[in-house]
Amino acid sequence: MNIKAVARRAGVSTATVSRTINGSDKVTPKTAERVRRAVEALQFYPDTNARSLGSGRSSLYGLIISDITNPFFPELVKAFEDIAVEHGQEVLVANTNYDPARMESCVTRMMQRKVDGVAIMTSEMEDRLIRVFNHRNIPLVFMDVGAPGPGVSRVRVDHAAGVAMSMDHLIGLGHRKIAFISGPLDLFSARRRFEGFLESLDRHGLKRDSAMIEEANHRADGGHDAMKRILDSGAKPTAIVASNDLTAIGAMGAIHERGLRIPEDISIVGYDDIQLSAYTQPSLTTLRLPRAEIANAAFRALYSALQSEAKKPYVGQDYDIQPTLIPRESTGPIPRGEAKQTRKGKPSN
């Protein structure tokens, strides 16, 4: 089946069929409807590669993520794809697995598929790879990293403020011995969460204790192992702040293995609010990162850049996102014995 057959059935020229398929406003509604009925009847599927040659656009957006096994990212991909489909666009997803070599191959795939724009929802990208996109006038949007500029926007999450909410929540419950399990500190988002933890300690006059801080890998196994190291060190935290939900879930497993109860013995807070966090035992208190809002901001940044491209160079902008504390069952008041020590004025860390 080809475009000529559609044109014959609809009683129009092949040019009119092409204009209708490409959404041109030069076709009357009545004619466009006749063409659409012919397309449906003949089950004609336009060649997107041929369409891109004519329009200069592929209607394909790239989306680069860090870790497809982390439920946060599939939820983000779904939200991004939902809004792309609403606008008649397709999405090419690439996963870096936090590997710089994989990042380079992701960029190569984007170039080969001639994407119109790319949302980079992952860690830092080397300047030379950014220049590959810039050289081809492909708009970009980053999550957290980089700075807005010609054709480049940023979705900026206030991670430090999110961790401060977690700390304020725990301190409000009486906790003073609070440990932190970070993500990989070469990631901007993990660094900002860790810095937010340290800033909160200082703000509340609490001592920094290296035995109460462990670096992990933003995965459940890393959270499990980091929690074991904290417990093996002799440190006795009454609460844990984890850099993401998978880390927190792994830490919860290690706590249960030691025969400790959550939250009666140790409270714990995650970060992300993946769907699973509402179904852990007990359910996980966490910081919600609104995936739909992040995806919508990223798509709007690319869409706006492409819409304005023909008129004047698009100068990117920041889209600010705020986390929200979601209190659940994994946090509770400081254990009774610890509360007595605090009232007697004994050291809290």
Short mmCIF file of C-alpha atoms in Angstrom, two decimals:
data_model
loop_
_atom_site.label_atom_id
_atom_site.label_comp_id
_atom_site.label_asym_id
_atom_site.label_seq_id
_atom_site.Cartn_x
_atom_site.Cartn_y
_atom_site.Cartn_z
CA MET A 1 0.00 0.00 0.00
CA ASN A 2 1.36 3.44 -0.92
CA ILE A 3 0.41 7.10 -0.91
CA LYS A 4 -0.92 6.93 -4.49
CA ALA A 5 -3.55 4.36 -3.48
CA VAL A 6 -4.65 6.59 -0.61
CA ALA A 7 -4.89 9.58 -2.98
CA ARG A 8 -7.02 7.60 -5.47
CA ARG A 9 -9.40 6.39 -2.75
CA ALA A 10 -9.78 9.89 -1.26
CA GLY A 11 -10.05 11.56 -4.68
CA VAL A 12 -7.21 13.97 -4.00
CA SER A 13 -3.61 14.50 -5.07
CA THR A 14 -0.67 12.79 -3.38
CA ALA A 15 0.46 16.25 -2.25
CA THR A 16 -2.83 16.70 -0.37
CA VAL A 17 -2.39 13.31 1.31
CA SER A 18 1.13 14.30 2.34
CA ARG A 19 -0.04 17.66 3.72
CA THR A 20 -2.81 15.97 5.72
CA ILE A 21 -0.45 13.40 7.23
CA ASN A 22 1.96 16.16 8.20
CA GLY A 23 -0.77 18.25 9.83
CA SER A 24 -0.73 21.14 7.37
CA ASP A 25 -3.39 23.82 7.88
CA LYS A 26 -3.62 24.25 4.09
CA VAL A 27 -6.03 21.30 3.83
CA THR A 28 -9.72 21.94 4.55
CA PRO A 29 -11.23 19.95 7.44
CA LYS A 30 -13.61 18.15 5.07
CA THR A 31 -10.79 17.04 2.74
CA ALA A 32 -8.55 16.08 5.66
CA GLU A 33 -11.29 13.87 7.09
CA ARG A 34 -11.71 12.15 3.70
CA VAL A 35 -7.97 11.47 3.56
CA ARG A 36 -7.94 10.13 7.13
CA ARG A 37 -10.77 7.72 6.32
CA ALA A 38 -8.84 6.49 3.28
CA VAL A 39 -5.67 6.04 5.34
CA GLU A 40 -7.61 4.03 7.94
CA ALA A 41 -9.44 1.90 5.37
CA LEU A 42 -6.23 1.02 3.54
CA GLN A 43 -4.19 0.68 6.76
CA PHE A 44 -1.53 2.96 5.32
CA TYR A 45 1.44 3.68 7.59
CA PRO A 46 3.60 6.59 6.40
CA ASP A 47 7.37 6.11 6.22
CA THR A 48 8.65 8.36 9.01
CA ASN A 49 12.09 8.49 7.43
CA ALA A 50 10.60 9.83 4.21
CA ARG A 51 8.53 12.35 6.16
CA SER A 52 11.61 13.60 7.97
CA LEU A 53 13.38 14.17 4.66
CA GLY A 54 10.57 16.45 3.56
CA SER A 55 10.04 18.33 6.81
CA GLY A 56 13.57 18.33 8.20
CA ARG A 57 12.11 16.88 11.43
CA SER A 58 11.98 13.29 12.64
CA SER A 59 9.25 13.82 15.27
CA LEU A 60 11.58 11.80 17.51
CA TYR A 61 12.82 13.00 20.89
CA GLY A 62 15.75 11.38 22.68
CA LEU A 63 15.61 10.59 26.40
CA ILE A 64 18.83 9.54 28.15
CA ILE A 65 18.53 8.04 31.65
CA SER A 66 21.00 6.62 34.18
CA ASP A 67 19.59 3.31 35.40
CA ILE A 68 16.61 1.54 33.86
CA THR A 69 16.51 -0.88 36.83
CA ASN A 70 15.71 1.98 39.24
CA PRO A 71 11.89 2.33 39.25
CA PHE A 72 12.23 6.12 39.33
CA PHE A 73 13.42 6.15 35.71
CA PRO A 74 10.75 3.93 34.07
CA GLU A 75 8.14 6.08 35.82
CA LEU A 76 9.86 9.18 34.38
CA VAL A 77 10.07 7.59 30.91
CA LYS A 78 6.34 6.80 30.98
CA ALA A 79 5.45 10.36 31.97
CA PHE A 80 7.69 11.81 29.23
CA GLU A 81 6.34 9.44 26.58
CA ASP A 82 2.73 10.19 27.56
CA ILE A 83 3.13 13.90 26.87
CA ALA A 84 5.18 13.23 23.71
CA VAL A 85 2.42 11.01 22.29
CA GLU A 86 -0.14 13.73 23.03
CA HIS A 87 1.92 16.01 20.78
CA GLY A 88 2.40 13.43 18.02
CA GLN A 89 6.03 12.71 18.87
CA GLU A 90 7.96 9.49 19.46
CA VAL A 91 10.62 8.82 22.09
CA LEU A 92 13.97 7.04 21.78
CA VAL A 93 15.18 5.92 25.24
CA ALA A 94 18.83 5.22 26.03
CA ASN A 95 20.27 3.96 29.32
CA THR A 96 23.83 4.89 30.42
CA ASN A 97 24.07 2.66 33.52
CA TYR A 98 26.26 5.48 34.94
CA ASP A 99 28.96 4.50 32.40
CA PRO A 100 30.72 7.31 30.42
CA ALA A 101 31.40 4.91 27.54
CA ARG A 102 27.70 4.06 27.37
CA MET A 103 26.90 7.77 27.38
CA GLU A 104 29.00 8.21 24.25
CA SER A 105 27.22 5.35 22.49
CA CYS A 106 23.87 6.87 23.52
CA VAL A 107 24.84 10.13 21.83
CA THR A 108 25.88 8.23 18.70
CA ARG A 109 22.47 6.50 18.57
CA MET A 110 20.72 9.85 18.91
CA MET A 111 22.70 11.24 15.99
CA GLN A 112 22.06 8.17 13.83
CA ARG A 113 18.31 8.37 14.46
CA LYS A 114 18.30 12.12 13.78
CA VAL A 115 16.41 13.10 16.92
CA ASP A 116 14.86 16.57 17.05
CA GLY A 117 15.85 17.20 20.69
CA VAL A 118 17.28 15.35 23.69
CA ALA A 119 16.32 15.27 27.37
CA ILE A 120 19.32 14.19 29.45
CA MET A 121 17.87 12.94 32.74
CA THR A 122 21.15 11.59 34.04
CA SER A 123 24.57 12.57 35.35
CA GLU A 124 26.98 15.06 33.85
CA MET A 125 27.78 14.92 30.14
CA GLU A 126 31.20 15.78 28.76
CA ASP A 127 31.44 19.15 27.01
CA ARG A 128 32.63 17.52 23.78
CA LEU A 129 29.42 15.45 23.61
CA ILE A 130 27.30 18.53 24.26
CA ARG A 131 29.10 20.20 21.35
CA VAL A 132 28.03 17.31 19.08
CA PHE A 133 24.41 18.32 19.65
CA ASN A 134 25.10 22.06 19.55
CA HIS A 135 26.88 21.73 16.20
CA ARG A 136 23.68 20.24 14.73
CA ASN A 137 21.38 22.76 16.45
CA ILE A 138 19.68 20.01 18.46
CA PRO A 139 18.10 21.50 21.60
CA LEU A 140 18.92 19.90 24.96
CA VAL A 141 17.41 19.87 28.42
CA PHE A 142 19.34 18.58 31.44
CA MET A 143 18.14 17.51 34.86
CA ASP A 144 20.13 19.37 37.55
CA VAL A 145 23.44 19.83 35.75
CA GLY A 146 24.72 22.39 33.26
CA ALA A 147 23.49 25.93 32.78
CA PRO A 148 20.85 27.41 30.44
CA GLY A 149 22.13 28.85 27.18
CA PRO A 150 21.36 28.87 23.44
CA GLY A 151 19.19 25.80 22.87
CA VAL A 152 19.94 24.40 26.34
CA SER A 153 17.49 24.32 29.28
CA ARG A 154 17.63 22.76 32.73
CA VAL A 155 15.12 21.09 35.04
CA ARG A 156 16.46 22.01 38.45
CA VAL A 157 15.49 20.05 41.58
CA ASP A 158 16.25 21.54 45.00
CA HIS A 159 17.77 18.36 46.46
CA ALA A 160 19.33 20.09 49.47
CA ALA A 161 15.94 21.50 50.44
CA GLY A 162 14.44 18.03 50.12
CA VAL A 163 16.95 16.50 52.52
CA ALA A 164 16.41 19.44 54.88
CA MET A 165 12.71 18.49 54.99
CA SER A 166 13.69 14.93 55.94
CA MET A 167 16.00 16.19 58.66
CA ASP A 168 13.43 18.62 60.06
CA HIS A 169 10.87 15.81 60.14
CA LEU A 170 13.21 13.49 62.08
CA ILE A 171 14.44 16.18 64.45
CA GLY A 172 10.84 17.13 65.11
CA LEU A 173 10.32 13.53 66.25
CA GLY A 174 13.19 13.91 68.72
CA HIS A 175 15.99 12.27 66.73
CA ARG A 176 19.54 13.57 67.10
CA LYS A 177 21.65 10.54 66.11
CA ILE A 178 20.93 10.62 62.39
CA ALA A 179 23.03 8.67 59.87
CA PHE A 180 23.19 9.30 56.13
CA ILE A 181 23.67 6.85 53.24
CA SER A 182 24.63 8.78 50.12
CA GLY A 183 24.60 7.87 46.47
CA PRO A 184 27.76 7.98 44.32
CA LEU A 185 29.27 11.36 45.14
CA ASP A 186 30.48 11.90 41.57
CA LEU A 187 26.79 12.48 40.71
CA PHE A 188 25.57 16.04 41.13
CA SER A 189 22.21 15.05 42.64
CA ALA A 190 23.86 12.73 45.18
CA ARG A 191 26.36 15.43 46.16
CA ARG A 192 23.61 18.00 46.69
CA ARG A 193 21.64 15.59 48.88
CA PHE A 194 24.74 14.89 50.96
CA GLU A 195 25.51 18.59 51.24
CA GLY A 196 21.92 19.17 52.34
CA PHE A 197 22.43 16.62 55.11
CA LEU A 198 25.61 18.33 56.35
CA GLU A 199 23.98 21.75 56.16
CA SER A 200 21.06 20.48 58.24
CA LEU A 201 23.40 19.04 60.88
CA ASP A 202 25.10 22.42 61.17
CA ARG A 203 21.81 24.32 61.21
CA HIS A 204 20.54 22.22 64.10
CA GLY A 205 23.84 22.26 65.99
CA LEU A 206 24.43 18.51 65.58
CA LYS A 207 27.90 17.00 65.39
CA ARG A 208 29.25 15.51 62.15
CA ASP A 209 30.28 11.88 62.76
CA SER A 210 32.07 9.97 59.98
CA ALA A 211 30.85 6.65 61.44
CA MET A 212 27.31 7.79 60.66
CA ILE A 213 27.99 8.51 56.97
CA GLU A 214 28.38 5.90 54.22
CA GLU A 215 28.55 6.16 50.44
CA ALA A 216 26.54 3.64 48.40
CA ASN A 217 25.49 3.12 44.77
CA HIS A 218 21.81 4.23 44.67
CA ARG A 219 20.77 0.57 44.52
CA ALA A 220 19.25 -1.76 47.11
CA ASP A 221 22.38 -3.90 47.51
CA GLY A 222 24.45 -0.79 48.18
CA GLY A 223 21.99 0.45 50.79
CA HIS A 224 21.99 -2.96 52.48
CA ASP A 225 25.79 -3.12 52.68
CA ALA A 226 26.14 0.51 53.80
CA MET A 227 23.61 -0.04 56.60
CA LYS A 228 25.54 -3.10 57.79
CA ARG A 229 28.76 -1.05 57.90
CA ILE A 230 27.08 1.64 60.00
CA LEU A 231 25.73 -0.94 62.46
CA ASP A 232 29.06 -2.82 62.56
CA SER A 233 30.93 0.42 63.34
CA GLY A 234 29.34 0.61 66.77
CA ALA A 235 27.42 3.75 65.83
CA LYS A 236 23.89 3.63 67.14
CA PRO A 237 21.76 5.90 64.98
CA THR A 238 18.11 6.29 65.84
CA ALA A 239 17.32 7.43 62.30
CA ILE A 240 18.65 7.04 58.74
CA VAL A 241 18.34 9.39 55.79
CA ALA A 242 18.95 7.59 52.48
CA SER A 243 19.84 9.28 49.20
CA ASN A 244 17.12 7.42 47.31
CA ASP A 245 14.34 4.90 47.91
CA LEU A 246 16.22 1.84 46.65
CA THR A 247 19.03 2.64 49.09
CA ALA A 248 16.48 2.98 51.89
CA ILE A 249 14.79 -0.32 50.98
CA GLY A 250 18.14 -2.12 51.06
CA ALA A 251 18.95 -0.51 54.41
CA MET A 252 15.59 -1.65 55.79
CA GLY A 253 16.55 -5.23 54.95
CA ALA A 254 19.80 -4.93 56.91
CA ILE A 255 17.97 -3.41 59.88
CA HIS A 256 15.46 -6.28 59.93
CA GLU A 257 18.30 -8.83 59.71
CA ARG A 258 19.76 -7.44 62.95
CA GLY A 259 16.46 -7.98 64.71
CA LEU A 260 15.77 -4.25 64.94
CA ARG A 261 12.34 -2.76 64.38
CA ILE A 262 11.32 0.11 62.10
CA PRO A 263 10.44 2.70 63.36
CA GLU A 264 10.48 1.59 67.03
CA ASP A 265 14.29 1.17 67.06
CA ILE A 266 15.38 3.03 63.92
CA SER A 267 13.43 5.42 61.69
CA ILE A 268 14.31 5.73 58.01
CA VAL A 269 13.55 8.20 55.20
CA GLY A 270 14.05 7.65 51.47
CA TYR A 271 14.08 9.98 48.46
CA ASP A 272 12.14 9.77 45.13
CA ASP A 273 8.81 8.20 46.18
CA ILE A 274 8.90 5.31 43.73
CA GLN A 275 5.63 3.34 43.70
CA LEU A 276 7.20 0.49 45.70
CA SER A 277 7.88 2.78 48.66
CA ALA A 278 4.19 2.80 49.60
CA TYR A 279 4.17 -1.02 49.86
CA THR A 280 7.31 -1.79 51.88
CA GLN A 281 6.86 -3.15 55.41
CA PRO A 282 6.52 -0.69 57.01
CA SER A 283 5.68 1.80 54.25
CA LEU A 284 8.56 4.19 53.57
CA THR A 285 8.57 7.86 54.51
CA THR A 286 10.19 9.62 51.57
CA LEU A 287 10.64 12.77 49.49
CA ARG A 288 8.45 12.83 46.40
CA LEU A 289 10.04 13.92 43.14
CA PRO A 290 7.06 14.60 40.82
CA ARG A 291 7.90 12.59 37.71
CA ALA A 292 5.02 14.01 35.67
CA GLU A 293 6.09 17.57 36.49
CA ILE A 294 9.73 16.83 35.64
CA ALA A 295 8.76 15.13 32.37
CA ASN A 296 6.38 17.94 31.44
CA ALA A 297 9.06 20.59 32.06
CA ALA A 298 11.63 18.65 30.03
CA PHE A 299 9.25 18.17 27.11
CA ARG A 300 8.12 21.81 27.16
CA ALA A 301 11.75 22.95 27.08
CA LEU A 302 12.46 20.93 23.93
CA TYR A 303 9.13 21.69 22.28
CA SER A 304 9.52 25.44 22.88
CA ALA A 305 13.02 25.38 21.44
CA LEU A 306 11.86 23.61 18.29
CA GLN A 307 8.80 25.84 17.83
CA SER A 308 10.84 29.04 18.05
CA GLU A 309 13.75 27.75 15.99
CA ALA A 310 12.51 29.20 12.72
CA LYS A 311 11.89 32.65 14.20
CA LYS A 312 14.93 33.31 16.37
CA PRO A 313 17.53 31.37 18.38
CA TYR A 314 15.96 29.90 21.51
CA VAL A 315 17.61 30.79 24.81
CA GLY A 316 17.01 28.02 27.33
CA GLN A 317 15.73 28.53 30.84
CA ASP A 318 15.49 26.90 34.26
CA TYR A 319 12.42 24.93 35.32
CA ASP A 320 12.44 24.64 39.12
CA ILE A 321 11.03 21.54 40.85
CA GLN A 322 10.45 21.20 44.59
CA PRO A 323 10.36 17.83 46.41
CA THR A 324 7.55 17.11 48.87
CA LEU A 325 7.81 15.15 52.13
CA ILE A 326 5.53 12.08 52.22
CA PRO A 327 5.33 10.85 55.84
CA ARG A 328 4.52 7.14 56.17
CA GLU A 329 5.11 4.36 58.70
CA SER A 330 8.92 4.10 58.64
CA THR A 331 9.44 7.17 60.85
CA GLY A 332 8.38 7.58 64.44
CA PRO A 333 9.40 9.17 67.75
CA ILE A 334 12.89 8.63 69.15
CA PRO A 335 13.17 5.37 71.16
CA ARG A 336 12.21 5.88 74.80
CA GLY A 337 15.69 5.16 76.21
CA GLU A 338 17.31 7.63 73.83
CA ALA A 339 14.76 10.28 74.77
CA LYS A 340 15.76 9.95 78.43
CA GLN A 341 19.45 10.41 77.55
CA THR A 342 18.66 13.52 75.52
CA ARG A 343 16.68 15.05 78.39
CA LYS A 344 19.57 14.41 80.80
CA GLY A 345 21.82 16.45 78.53
CA LYS A 346 24.06 13.60 77.42
CA PRO A 347 25.85 13.95 74.07
CA SER A 348 23.50 13.36 71.20
CA ASN A 349 26.14 12.12 68.75
#
